[in-house]
């Protein structure tokens, strides 16, 4: 496990992110590769649940407002 993956897991626990928020964070991470199609499919399936939809969109909105060194967050959310 890489240090960035470990750091991401610790942040997920500390911030008490839901399953939907964790999946969006993983899909829009700063990693140089894009998200897997299976992960994107899981996120799409989560949006059929009203509560999960709000969590997904909240995290997407948060990622859209990132800037500077987190430019990949914005790029991955819009692509």
Tab-separated table of C-alpha atoms in Angstrom:
chain	number	residue	atom	x	y	z
A	1	UNK	CA	0.000	0.000	0.000
A	2	UNK	CA	1.357	3.396	-0.956
A	3	UNK	CA	1.680	6.233	1.506
A	4	UNK	CA	-0.944	8.267	-0.353
A	5	UNK	CA	-3.415	5.387	-0.102
A	6	UNK	CA	-2.677	4.991	3.591
A	7	UNK	CA	-3.053	8.730	4.173
A	8	UNK	CA	-6.363	8.681	2.255
A	9	UNK	CA	-7.678	5.835	4.448
A	10	UNK	CA	-6.733	7.697	7.628
A	11	UNK	CA	-8.493	10.856	6.378
A	12	UNK	CA	-11.584	8.814	5.516
A	13	UNK	CA	-11.734	7.484	9.075
A	14	UNK	CA	-10.900	10.774	10.795
A	15	UNK	CA	-13.459	12.758	8.773
A	16	UNK	CA	-16.028	9.952	9.116
A	17	UNK	CA	-16.806	9.909	5.390
A	18	UNK	CA	-19.637	7.696	4.176
A	19	UNK	CA	-19.160	4.886	1.644
A	20	UNK	CA	-20.410	7.150	-1.154
A	21	UNK	CA	-18.045	9.975	-0.203
A	22	UNK	CA	-15.100	7.578	-0.005
A	23	UNK	CA	-15.816	6.275	-3.498
A	24	UNK	CA	-15.995	9.810	-4.928
A	25	UNK	CA	-12.741	10.731	-3.140
A	26	UNK	CA	-11.096	7.639	-4.637
A	27	UNK	CA	-12.409	8.418	-8.134
A	28	UNK	CA	-11.224	12.043	-7.981
A	29	UNK	CA	-7.911	11.481	-6.217
A	30	UNK	CA	-4.637	13.133	-7.235
A	31	UNK	CA	-3.348	9.833	-8.621
A	32	UNK	CA	-2.099	10.214	-12.209
A	33	UNK	CA	-4.461	7.542	-13.547
A	34	UNK	CA	-8.220	7.796	-13.917
A	35	UNK	CA	-10.864	5.910	-11.957
A	36	UNK	CA	-11.876	2.399	-12.982
A	37	UNK	CA	-15.118	1.903	-14.858
A	38	UNK	CA	-16.358	-0.383	-12.078
A	39	UNK	CA	-15.834	2.376	-9.493
A	40	UNK	CA	-17.658	4.876	-11.695
A	41	UNK	CA	-20.489	2.371	-12.107
A	42	UNK	CA	-20.730	1.923	-8.326
A	43	UNK	CA	-20.927	5.698	-7.856
A	44	UNK	CA	-23.625	5.919	-10.532
A	45	UNK	CA	-25.617	3.184	-8.777
A	46	UNK	CA	-25.325	5.025	-5.464
A	47	UNK	CA	-27.021	8.092	-6.946
A	48	UNK	CA	-30.352	6.225	-7.094
A	49	UNK	CA	-30.468	6.433	-3.286
A	50	UNK	CA	-31.582	9.881	-2.082
A	51	UNK	CA	-29.167	10.007	0.865
A	52	UNK	CA	-26.200	8.659	-1.111
A	53	UNK	CA	-27.004	11.056	-3.974
A	54	UNK	CA	-26.695	14.035	-1.609
A	55	UNK	CA	-23.382	12.685	-0.284
A	56	UNK	CA	-21.997	12.096	-3.786
A	57	UNK	CA	-23.014	15.533	-5.008
A	58	UNK	CA	-21.672	17.188	-1.853
A	59	UNK	CA	-18.257	15.625	-2.387
A	60	UNK	CA	-18.341	16.441	-6.133
A	61	UNK	CA	-19.099	20.076	-5.271
A	62	UNK	CA	-16.244	20.113	-2.764
A	63	UNK	CA	-13.864	18.687	-5.392
A	64	UNK	CA	-14.996	21.232	-7.993
A	65	UNK	CA	-13.986	24.032	-5.638
A	66	UNK	CA	-10.442	22.695	-5.126
A	67	UNK	CA	-7.552	24.589	-6.682
A	68	UNK	CA	-3.797	24.797	-6.788
A	69	UNK	CA	-2.001	21.521	-6.185
A	70	UNK	CA	-5.328	19.638	-6.270
A	71	UNK	CA	-6.003	20.458	-9.920
A	72	UNK	CA	-6.574	16.760	-10.695
A	73	UNK	CA	-9.615	16.756	-8.375
A	74	UNK	CA	-11.270	19.370	-10.573
A	75	UNK	CA	-10.108	17.741	-13.806
A	76	UNK	CA	-11.423	14.301	-12.839
A	77	UNK	CA	-14.777	15.644	-11.669
A	78	UNK	CA	-15.373	17.436	-14.964
A	79	UNK	CA	-14.237	14.625	-17.264
